[in-house]
Amino acid sequence: MTGLIISANEIFDGVKFHPQAQLVVENGKVVTIEATDGRATEHIDGIIAPGFIDLQVNGGGGVLLNTHPTLKGVKTIIAAHRQFGTTAMLPTLITDTVEVMTQAADAIALAIAEDVAGVLGIHFEGPHLSVAKKGAHSQEFIRPISGAEWTILSRTDIGQIKVTIAPENVGVKDIKRMVSLGIKVFLGHSNADYATTQAALDAGADGFTHLFNAMSAFTSREPGMVGAALLNDQAVCGLIVDGHHVDYASCRVALKAKPVGKVLLVTDAMSVVGSDIERFAFFDREIIKTGTRLNSSSGELAGSALDMASAVRNTHKYIQQPLGIALKMASLYPAQYLGVADRIGQLQVGAQADFIALNKELVVIGSWIAGN
């Protein structure tokens, strides 16, 4: 491919801001960030930043991975979120049958084989969860782990596998087996007490799915899963910053409690993102969008209508985080967690040129993957 030089009022490289700078790209890789010298063929009246990375994306563009577990479905979800700055993701399958899990895995394998830009692997959110904390997940499909699921989890053609499990229903032995397979084990949709949660962390689990939501609460005499998540310095926490799932003050508590780099922005997005649909079928229920909130016909929150650019804006404006931190929570920090920060999540020399352009209102006005 040919080279690219693009300038901006500011370039955020994932670590620091460069004022009045230009990004030089060659063969899809970052060559340098340097002072503007007039060679740029395009100027952004705003900010260039690393592309966003989302570890929990159920759908977008009018489709869910559950209802469209196909290569076309994956491509639709990727395209829907790219317009909001997400250049890499783990498409996420909500609790479903073994058959749908297999179809989703096959779709991800095809996407990776075809080098579909932005697909890092797959996130299985369930089915080994707590019925008491199922949220919008379908109780009929929540089940113990079996050989059928192990067959899927043992696959080596679907990129990075991430799972969300309830540790009261998935034992330490199984968690250790998952970790030995290279699987990222998150805890969530769980009513586990502090001790059970800590045992899972000791076994190798190292993350929490949508902190505060669908997990045992922090109380005076039982710290619960929330307490374990906040106290553990190694584990990361996904956080949905949409103003509906978690109060903004609680978000600030999480950021004060956790070490730098251990709170990641996730969207938990459903099919409405990048689409004009206002309601859709979800198993035996209907999901209805009211403003920026999604509820199922049975009342509970059901994923989100959040895109990552909005999550970054909310983090900056309402959680009162510096813009650089908000951007890192959506790019560098998830890349570091996945162990791919040498390749994506920051605009360092030699990294893949995955970047976005934001205007002065922090609205995405362009995105590039490998310089395209």
CSV table of C-alpha atoms in Angstrom, one decimal:
chain,number,residue,atom,x,y,z
A,1,MET,CA,0.0,0.0,0.0
A,2,THR,CA,1.1,3.6,-0.4
A,3,GLY,CA,2.0,5.8,2.4
A,4,LEU,CA,-0.2,8.2,4.3
A,5,ILE,CA,0.5,11.5,6.1
A,6,ILE,CA,-2.4,13.0,8.0
A,7,SER,CA,-2.2,16.0,10.4
A,8,ALA,CA,-4.4,17.1,13.3
A,9,ASN,CA,-4.7,19.8,15.9
A,10,GLU,CA,-3.6,17.1,18.3
A,11,ILE,CA,-2.5,13.5,18.0
A,12,PHE,CA,-2.9,11.2,21.1
A,13,ASP,CA,-0.5,8.3,20.7
A,14,GLY,CA,-2.0,6.3,23.5
A,15,VAL,CA,0.3,7.8,26.1
A,16,LYS,CA,0.6,11.5,25.4
A,17,PHE,CA,-0.7,14.3,23.2
A,18,HIS,CA,1.3,15.8,20.4
A,19,PRO,CA,0.0,19.3,19.4
A,20,GLN,CA,0.0,20.4,15.8
A,21,ALA,CA,1.4,17.1,14.6
A,22,GLN,CA,1.2,14.7,11.7
A,23,LEU,CA,1.0,10.9,11.7
A,24,VAL,CA,3.1,9.1,9.0
A,25,VAL,CA,2.0,5.7,8.0
A,26,GLU,CA,3.7,3.3,5.6
A,27,ASN,CA,2.5,-0.2,4.6
A,28,GLY,CA,-0.2,-0.1,7.3
A,29,LYS,CA,2.3,0.6,10.1
A,30,VAL,CA,3.0,3.8,12.1
A,31,VAL,CA,6.3,5.3,11.0
A,32,THR,CA,6.4,8.3,13.2
A,33,ILE,CA,4.5,11.2,14.8
A,34,GLU,CA,6.2,14.5,14.0
A,35,ALA,CA,5.6,18.2,13.9
A,36,THR,CA,3.4,19.3,11.0
A,37,ASP,CA,5.6,20.2,8.0
A,38,GLY,CA,3.1,20.8,5.2
A,39,ARG,CA,3.4,17.3,3.6
A,40,ALA,CA,0.0,16.1,5.0
A,41,THR,CA,-2.6,15.3,2.4
A,42,GLU,CA,-5.4,15.7,5.0
A,43,HIS,CA,-5.9,17.7,8.1
A,44,ILE,CA,-8.2,16.8,11.0
A,45,ASP,CA,-9.6,19.8,12.8
A,46,GLY,CA,-9.6,17.9,16.1
A,47,ILE,CA,-7.8,14.9,17.5
A,48,ILE,CA,-6.3,11.7,16.0
A,49,ALA,CA,-6.3,8.9,18.6
A,50,PRO,CA,-5.8,5.1,18.6
A,51,GLY,CA,-8.8,3.1,17.5
A,52,PHE,CA,-11.1,1.8,20.2
A,53,ILE,CA,-11.1,-1.8,21.4
A,54,ASP,CA,-14.3,-3.3,22.8
A,55,LEU,CA,-14.3,-6.6,24.7
A,56,GLN,CA,-18.1,-6.9,25.0
A,57,VAL,CA,-20.2,-6.3,21.8
A,58,ASN,CA,-23.4,-8.3,21.5
A,59,GLY,CA,-24.5,-6.7,18.3
A,60,GLY,CA,-24.9,-3.7,16.0
A,61,GLY,CA,-26.3,-2.6,12.7
A,62,GLY,CA,-29.6,-4.2,13.4
A,63,VAL,CA,-28.2,-7.7,14.2
A,64,LEU,CA,-27.1,-9.7,17.3
A,65,LEU,CA,-24.4,-12.3,17.1
A,66,ASN,CA,-27.0,-14.7,18.7
A,67,THR,CA,-29.5,-14.2,15.9
A,68,HIS,CA,-27.0,-13.9,13.1
A,69,PRO,CA,-24.1,-16.2,14.0
A,70,THR,CA,-22.6,-15.9,10.5
A,71,LEU,CA,-19.7,-14.3,8.8
A,72,LYS,CA,-22.2,-11.7,7.4
A,73,GLY,CA,-23.5,-11.0,10.9
A,74,VAL,CA,-20.0,-10.5,12.3
A,75,LYS,CA,-19.1,-8.1,9.4
A,76,THR,CA,-22.3,-6.2,10.1
A,77,ILE,CA,-21.5,-5.8,13.8
A,78,ILE,CA,-17.9,-4.7,13.0
A,79,ALA,CA,-19.1,-2.1,10.4
A,80,ALA,CA,-21.8,-0.7,12.8
A,81,HIS,CA,-19.3,0.0,15.5
A,82,ARG,CA,-16.4,1.2,13.3
A,83,GLN,CA,-18.4,4.4,12.6
A,84,PHE,CA,-18.2,5.1,16.3
A,85,GLY,CA,-14.4,4.5,16.5
A,86,THR,CA,-14.2,0.8,17.4
A,87,THR,CA,-11.5,-0.8,15.2
A,88,ALA,CA,-11.1,-4.0,17.1
A,89,MET,CA,-13.4,-6.1,19.2
A,90,LEU,CA,-14.5,-9.4,20.7
A,91,PRO,CA,-18.0,-10.1,19.2
A,92,THR,CA,-20.0,-11.4,22.2
A,93,LEU,CA,-22.4,-14.3,22.3
A,94,ILE,CA,-25.0,-14.1,25.1
A,95,THR,CA,-26.1,-17.4,26.8
A,96,ASP,CA,-27.5,-19.7,24.1
A,97,THR,CA,-27.5,-23.3,22.9
A,98,VAL,CA,-24.4,-25.4,22.0
A,99,GLU,CA,-25.6,-25.2,18.4
A,100,VAL,CA,-25.6,-21.4,18.3
A,101,MET,CA,-22.3,-21.3,20.2
A,102,THR,CA,-20.8,-23.6,17.5
A,103,GLN,CA,-22.2,-21.5,14.7
A,104,ALA,CA,-20.8,-18.3,16.3
A,105,ALA,CA,-17.4,-19.9,16.7
A,106,ASP,CA,-17.5,-21.0,13.0
A,107,ALA,CA,-18.4,-17.4,12.0
A,108,ILE,CA,-15.5,-16.0,13.9
A,109,ALA,CA,-13.1,-18.7,12.5
A,110,LEU,CA,-14.2,-17.6,9.0
A,111,ALA,CA,-13.7,-14.0,9.8
A,112,ILE,CA,-10.2,-14.6,11.1
A,113,ALA,CA,-9.4,-16.9,8.1
A,114,GLU,CA,-10.5,-14.1,5.8
A,115,ASP,CA,-8.6,-11.5,7.8
A,116,VAL,CA,-11.7,-9.5,8.5
A,117,ALA,CA,-10.4,-6.3,10.0
A,118,GLY,CA,-11.2,-5.8,13.7
A,119,VAL,CA,-12.0,-9.3,14.8
A,120,LEU,CA,-9.8,-10.4,17.7
A,121,GLY,CA,-11.7,-13.5,18.8
A,122,ILE,CA,-14.9,-14.2,20.6
A,123,HIS,CA,-16.5,-13.5,24.0
A,124,PHE,CA,-18.9,-16.2,25.4
A,125,GLU,CA,-20.9,-14.4,28.0
A,126,GLY,CA,-22.4,-17.5,29.5
A,127,PRO,CA,-24.0,-20.1,29.5
A,128,HIS,CA,-22.4,-21.1,32.8
A,129,LEU,CA,-23.9,-18.3,34.9
A,130,SER,CA,-26.0,-17.9,38.1
A,131,VAL,CA,-29.8,-18.0,37.6
A,132,ALA,CA,-30.1,-15.6,40.5
A,133,LYS,CA,-28.0,-13.0,38.6
A,134,LYS,CA,-29.0,-13.9,35.1
A,135,GLY,CA,-30.1,-10.4,34.1
A,136,ALA,CA,-31.5,-10.5,30.6
A,137,HIS,CA,-30.0,-13.9,29.9
A,138,SER,CA,-32.4,-16.8,29.2
A,139,GLN,CA,-32.7,-19.1,32.2
A,140,GLU,CA,-33.6,-22.1,30.0
A,141,PHE,CA,-30.1,-22.0,28.5
A,142,ILE,CA,-28.0,-21.5,31.7
A,143,ARG,CA,-26.3,-24.8,32.4
A,144,PRO,CA,-23.2,-26.5,33.8
A,145,ILE,CA,-20.2,-26.9,31.6
A,146,SER,CA,-20.1,-30.1,29.6
A,147,GLY,CA,-18.0,-31.8,26.9
A,148,ALA,CA,-19.8,-30.0,24.2
A,149,GLU,CA,-18.7,-26.6,25.5
A,150,TRP,CA,-15.2,-27.8,26.1
A,151,THR,CA,-15.0,-28.8,22.4
A,152,ILE,CA,-15.7,-25.2,21.5
A,153,LEU,CA,-13.5,-23.7,24.1
A,154,SER,CA,-10.6,-25.9,22.9
A,155,ARG,CA,-10.7,-24.5,19.4
A,156,THR,CA,-7.5,-22.8,18.2
A,157,ASP,CA,-9.0,-21.1,15.1
A,158,ILE,CA,-11.2,-18.5,16.7
A,159,GLY,CA,-8.6,-16.1,18.0
A,160,GLN,CA,-8.7,-14.9,21.6
A,161,ILE,CA,-11.4,-16.6,23.6
A,162,LYS,CA,-12.9,-14.8,26.6
A,163,VAL,CA,-15.6,-16.2,28.8
A,164,THR,CA,-17.9,-14.9,31.5
A,165,ILE,CA,-18.6,-17.5,34.2
A,166,ALA,CA,-20.2,-17.6,37.6
A,167,PRO,CA,-17.6,-19.1,39.9
A,168,GLU,CA,-20.2,-20.8,42.2
A,169,ASN,CA,-21.1,-22.9,39.1
A,170,VAL,CA,-17.8,-23.3,37.5
A,171,GLY,CA,-15.2,-24.8,39.8
A,172,VAL,CA,-11.5,-24.0,40.3
A,173,LYS,CA,-10.4,-27.0,38.3
A,174,ASP,CA,-12.4,-25.9,35.3
A,175,ILE,CA,-11.1,-22.3,35.6
A,176,LYS,CA,-7.5,-23.6,35.7
A,177,ARG,CA,-8.2,-25.7,32.6
A,178,MET,CA,-9.6,-22.7,30.8
A,179,VAL,CA,-6.6,-20.6,31.7
A,180,SER,CA,-4.3,-23.4,30.5
A,181,LEU,CA,-6.0,-23.2,27.1
A,182,GLY,CA,-5.2,-19.4,26.9
A,183,ILE,CA,-8.8,-18.4,27.6
A,184,LYS,CA,-9.4,-15.1,29.4
A,185,VAL,CA,-11.7,-15.8,32.3
A,186,PHE,CA,-14.0,-13.1,33.5
A,187,LEU,CA,-16.4,-13.4,36.5
A,188,GLY,CA,-19.9,-12.0,36.3
A,189,HIS,CA,-23.7,-12.8,36.3
A,190,SER,CA,-22.8,-14.3,39.7
A,191,ASN,CA,-24.1,-14.4,43.2
A,192,ALA,CA,-20.8,-15.8,44.5
A,193,ASP,CA,-19.5,-14.6,47.9
A,194,TYR,CA,-16.1,-13.0,48.4
A,195,ALA,CA,-14.3,-16.2,49.3
A,196,THR,CA,-15.6,-18.1,46.2
A,197,THR,CA,-14.7,-15.1,44.0
A,198,GLN,CA,-11.2,-14.9,45.5
A,199,ALA,CA,-10.7,-18.7,44.9
A,200,ALA,CA,-11.6,-18.1,41.2
A,201,LEU,CA,-9.1,-15.3,41.0
A,202,ASP,CA,-6.4,-17.5,42.6
A,203,ALA,CA,-7.2,-20.1,39.9
A,204,GLY,CA,-6.5,-17.7,37.1
A,205,ALA,CA,-9.6,-15.7,36.5
A,206,ASP,CA,-8.4,-12.1,35.9
A,207,GLY,CA,-11.4,-9.9,35.0
A,208,PHE,CA,-15.0,-8.9,35.9
A,209,THR,CA,-17.8,-8.4,33.4
A,210,HIS,CA,-19.7,-5.1,33.6
A,211,LEU,CA,-18.6,-4.2,37.2
A,212,PHE,CA,-21.5,-3.7,39.6
A,213,ASN,CA,-24.1,-5.2,37.3
A,214,ALA,CA,-25.4,-8.7,37.8
A,215,MET,CA,-23.0,-9.6,40.6
A,216,SER,CA,-23.2,-9.9,44.4
A,217,ALA,CA,-23.0,-6.5,46.1
A,218,PHE,CA,-20.5,-5.0,48.5
A,219,THR,CA,-21.9,-4.9,52.0
A,220,SER,CA,-20.6,-4.4,55.5
A,221,ARG,CA,-20.2,-8.1,56.4
A,222,GLU,CA,-19.9,-9.6,53.0
A,223,PRO,CA,-17.7,-7.9,50.4
A,224,GLY,CA,-19.2,-10.0,47.6
A,225,MET,CA,-18.0,-10.1,44.0
A,226,VAL,CA,-18.0,-6.3,43.9
A,227,GLY,CA,-15.7,-6.1,46.9
A,228,ALA,CA,-13.3,-8.7,45.4
A,229,ALA,CA,-13.2,-6.9,42.1
A,230,LEU,CA,-12.4,-3.5,43.7
A,231,LEU,CA,-9.8,-5.0,46.1
A,232,ASN,CA,-7.9,-7.1,43.6
A,233,ASP,CA,-5.1,-5.1,42.0
A,234,GLN,CA,-4.4,-7.6,39.2
A,235,ALA,CA,-7.9,-8.1,37.8
A,236,VAL,CA,-9.4,-5.8,35.2
A,237,CYS,CA,-13.0,-4.6,35.3
A,238,GLY,CA,-15.2,-3.8,32.3
A,239,LEU,CA,-17.4,-0.8,33.0
A,240,ILE,CA,-20.5,0.3,31.1
A,241,VAL,CA,-20.5,4.1,31.3
A,242,ASP,CA,-23.9,5.0,29.9
A,243,GLY,CA,-25.5,6.5,32.9
A,244,HIS,CA,-28.0,3.7,33.2
A,245,HIS,CA,-26.1,0.6,34.2
A,246,VAL,CA,-23.9,2.3,36.8
A,247,ASP,CA,-24.2,5.6,38.6
A,248,TYR,CA,-21.4,8.0,37.6
A,249,ALA,CA,-20.4,8.3,41.3
A,250,SER,CA,-20.0,4.5,41.5
A,251,CYS,CA,-17.8,4.7,38.3
A,252,ARG,CA,-15.6,7.2,40.1
A,253,VAL,CA,-15.4,4.9,43.1
A,254,ALA,CA,-14.2,2.1,40.8
A,255,LEU,CA,-11.5,4.4,39.3
A,256,LYS,CA,-10.3,5.4,42.7
A,257,ALA,CA,-10.2,1.9,44.0
A,258,LYS,CA,-8.5,0.2,41.0
A,259,PRO,CA,-4.9,0.6,39.9
A,260,VAL,CA,-4.3,2.6,36.7
A,261,GLY,CA,-5.1,0.6,33.7
A,262,LYS,CA,-7.4,-1.9,35.3
A,263,VAL,CA,-10.8,-0.3,34.4
A,264,LEU,CA,-11.8,-0.9,30.8
A,265,LEU,CA,-14.7,0.8,28.9
A,266,VAL,CA,-17.0,-1.7,27.3
A,267,THR,CA,-20.3,-1.1,25.5
A,268,ASP,CA,-22.3,-4.3,26.0
A,269,ALA,CA,-24.0,-3.0,22.8
A,270,MET,CA,-27.0,-4.6,21.3
A,271,SER,CA,-28.3,-4.5,17.7
A,272,VAL,CA,-29.6,-1.0,18.0
A,273,VAL,CA,-26.2,0.6,17.8
A,274,GLY,CA,-25.6,1.9,14.2
A,275,SER,CA,-29.2,1.2,13.4
A,276,ASP,CA,-32.6,3.0,13.5
A,277,ILE,CA,-34.5,0.1,15.1
A,278,GLU,CA,-36.3,0.9,18.4
A,279,ARG,CA,-37.3,-2.6,19.4
A,280,PHE,CA,-36.3,-6.2,18.6
A,281,ALA,CA,-37.0,-9.8,19.5
A,282,PHE,CA,-34.7,-11.4,22.1
A,283,PHE,CA,-35.5,-15.0,22.8
A,284,ASP,CA,-39.0,-15.0,24.3
A,285,ARG,CA,-39.0,-11.3,25.0
A,286,GLU,CA,-38.9,-8.0,23.3
A,287,ILE,CA,-36.2,-5.4,23.9
A,288,ILE,CA,-37.4,-1.8,23.8
A,289,LYS,CA,-35.2,1.3,23.4
A,290,THR,CA,-36.3,4.4,25.3
A,291,GLY,CA,-33.9,7.2,24.7
A,292,THR,CA,-30.5,5.7,25.3
A,293,ARG,CA,-31.7,2.9,27.6
A,294,LEU,CA,-32.7,-0.7,26.7
A,295,ASN,CA,-35.1,-2.7,28.7
A,296,SER,CA,-36.7,-6.1,28.1
A,297,SER,CA,-40.4,-6.5,28.1
A,298,SER,CA,-39.9,-8.3,31.5
A,299,GLY,CA,-38.4,-5.1,32.9
A,300,GLU,CA,-34.6,-5.7,33.4
A,301,LEU,CA,-31.9,-3.8,31.6
A,302,ALA,CA,-31.0,-5.7,28.4
A,303,GLY,CA,-27.6,-4.7,27.2
A,304,SER,CA,-27.1,-1.2,26.0
A,305,ALA,CA,-27.5,1.3,23.2
A,306,LEU,CA,-24.0,2.6,23.9
A,307,ASP,CA,-21.2,3.1,21.4
A,308,MET,CA,-17.6,3.5,22.5
A,309,ALA,CA,-17.3,7.1,21.4
A,310,SER,CA,-20.2,8.0,23.7
A,311,ALA,CA,-18.6,5.9,26.5
A,312,VAL,CA,-15.4,8.0,26.1
A,313,ARG,CA,-17.4,11.3,26.1
A,314,ASN,CA,-19.3,10.2,29.2
A,315,THR,CA,-16.2,9.2,31.0
A,316,HIS,CA,-14.6,12.5,30.3
A,317,LYS,CA,-17.6,14.7,31.0
A,318,TYR,CA,-19.5,12.9,33.8
A,319,ILE,CA,-16.8,10.8,35.5
A,320,GLN,CA,-14.5,13.8,35.2
A,321,GLN,CA,-11.6,11.9,33.9
A,322,PRO,CA,-8.9,13.7,31.8
A,323,LEU,CA,-9.5,13.0,28.1
A,324,GLY,CA,-6.3,11.0,27.8
A,325,ILE,CA,-7.4,8.6,30.5
A,326,ALA,CA,-10.9,8.2,28.9
A,327,LEU,CA,-9.2,7.4,25.6
A,328,LYS,CA,-6.8,4.9,27.2
A,329,MET,CA,-9.7,3.2,28.9
A,330,ALA,CA,-11.1,2.5,25.4
A,331,SER,CA,-7.8,1.6,23.6
A,332,LEU,CA,-4.5,1.2,25.4
A,333,TYR,CA,-5.8,-0.5,28.5
A,334,PRO,CA,-7.8,-3.2,26.8
A,335,ALA,CA,-4.9,-3.8,24.4
A,336,GLN,CA,-2.6,-4.2,27.4
A,337,TYR,CA,-5.0,-6.6,29.0
A,338,LEU,CA,-5.1,-8.8,25.9
A,339,GLY,CA,-1.3,-8.6,25.5
A,340,VAL,CA,-1.5,-6.9,22.1
A,341,ALA,CA,-0.4,-3.3,23.0
A,342,ASP,CA,2.7,-3.7,20.8
A,343,ARG,CA,0.3,-4.0,17.8
A,344,ILE,CA,-2.8,-2.1,18.5
A,345,GLY,CA,-4.2,0.3,21.2
A,346,GLN,CA,-1.4,2.9,20.7
A,347,LEU,CA,0.3,4.7,17.9
A,348,GLN,CA,3.8,3.8,18.6
A,349,VAL,CA,6.5,3.2,15.9
A,350,GLY,CA,5.9,-0.1,14.2
A,351,ALA,CA,2.3,-0.5,15.5
A,352,GLN,CA,-0.6,-1.2,13.2
A,353,ALA,CA,-2.0,2.1,12.0
A,354,ASP,CA,-5.5,1.7,13.6
A,355,PHE,CA,-6.6,5.2,14.4
A,356,ILE,CA,-9.6,7.5,14.5
A,357,ALA,CA,-10.4,11.1,14.0
A,358,LEU,CA,-12.5,13.0,16.5
A,359,ASN,CA,-13.8,16.5,16.1
A,360,LYS,CA,-13.9,19.1,18.9
A,361,GLU,CA,-17.0,17.6,20.3
A,362,LEU,CA,-15.3,14.1,20.5
A,363,VAL,CA,-17.6,12.8,17.7
A,364,VAL,CA,-15.9,10.3,15.4
A,365,ILE,CA,-15.4,11.7,11.9
A,366,GLY,CA,-13.1,9.0,10.5
A,367,SER,CA,-11.5,5.7,11.2
A,368,TRP,CA,-8.6,3.7,9.7
A,369,ILE,CA,-7.5,0.1,10.2
A,370,ALA,CA,-4.0,-0.7,9.1
A,371,GLY,CA,-4.0,2.8,7.4
A,372,ASN,CA,-7.1,2.1,5.4
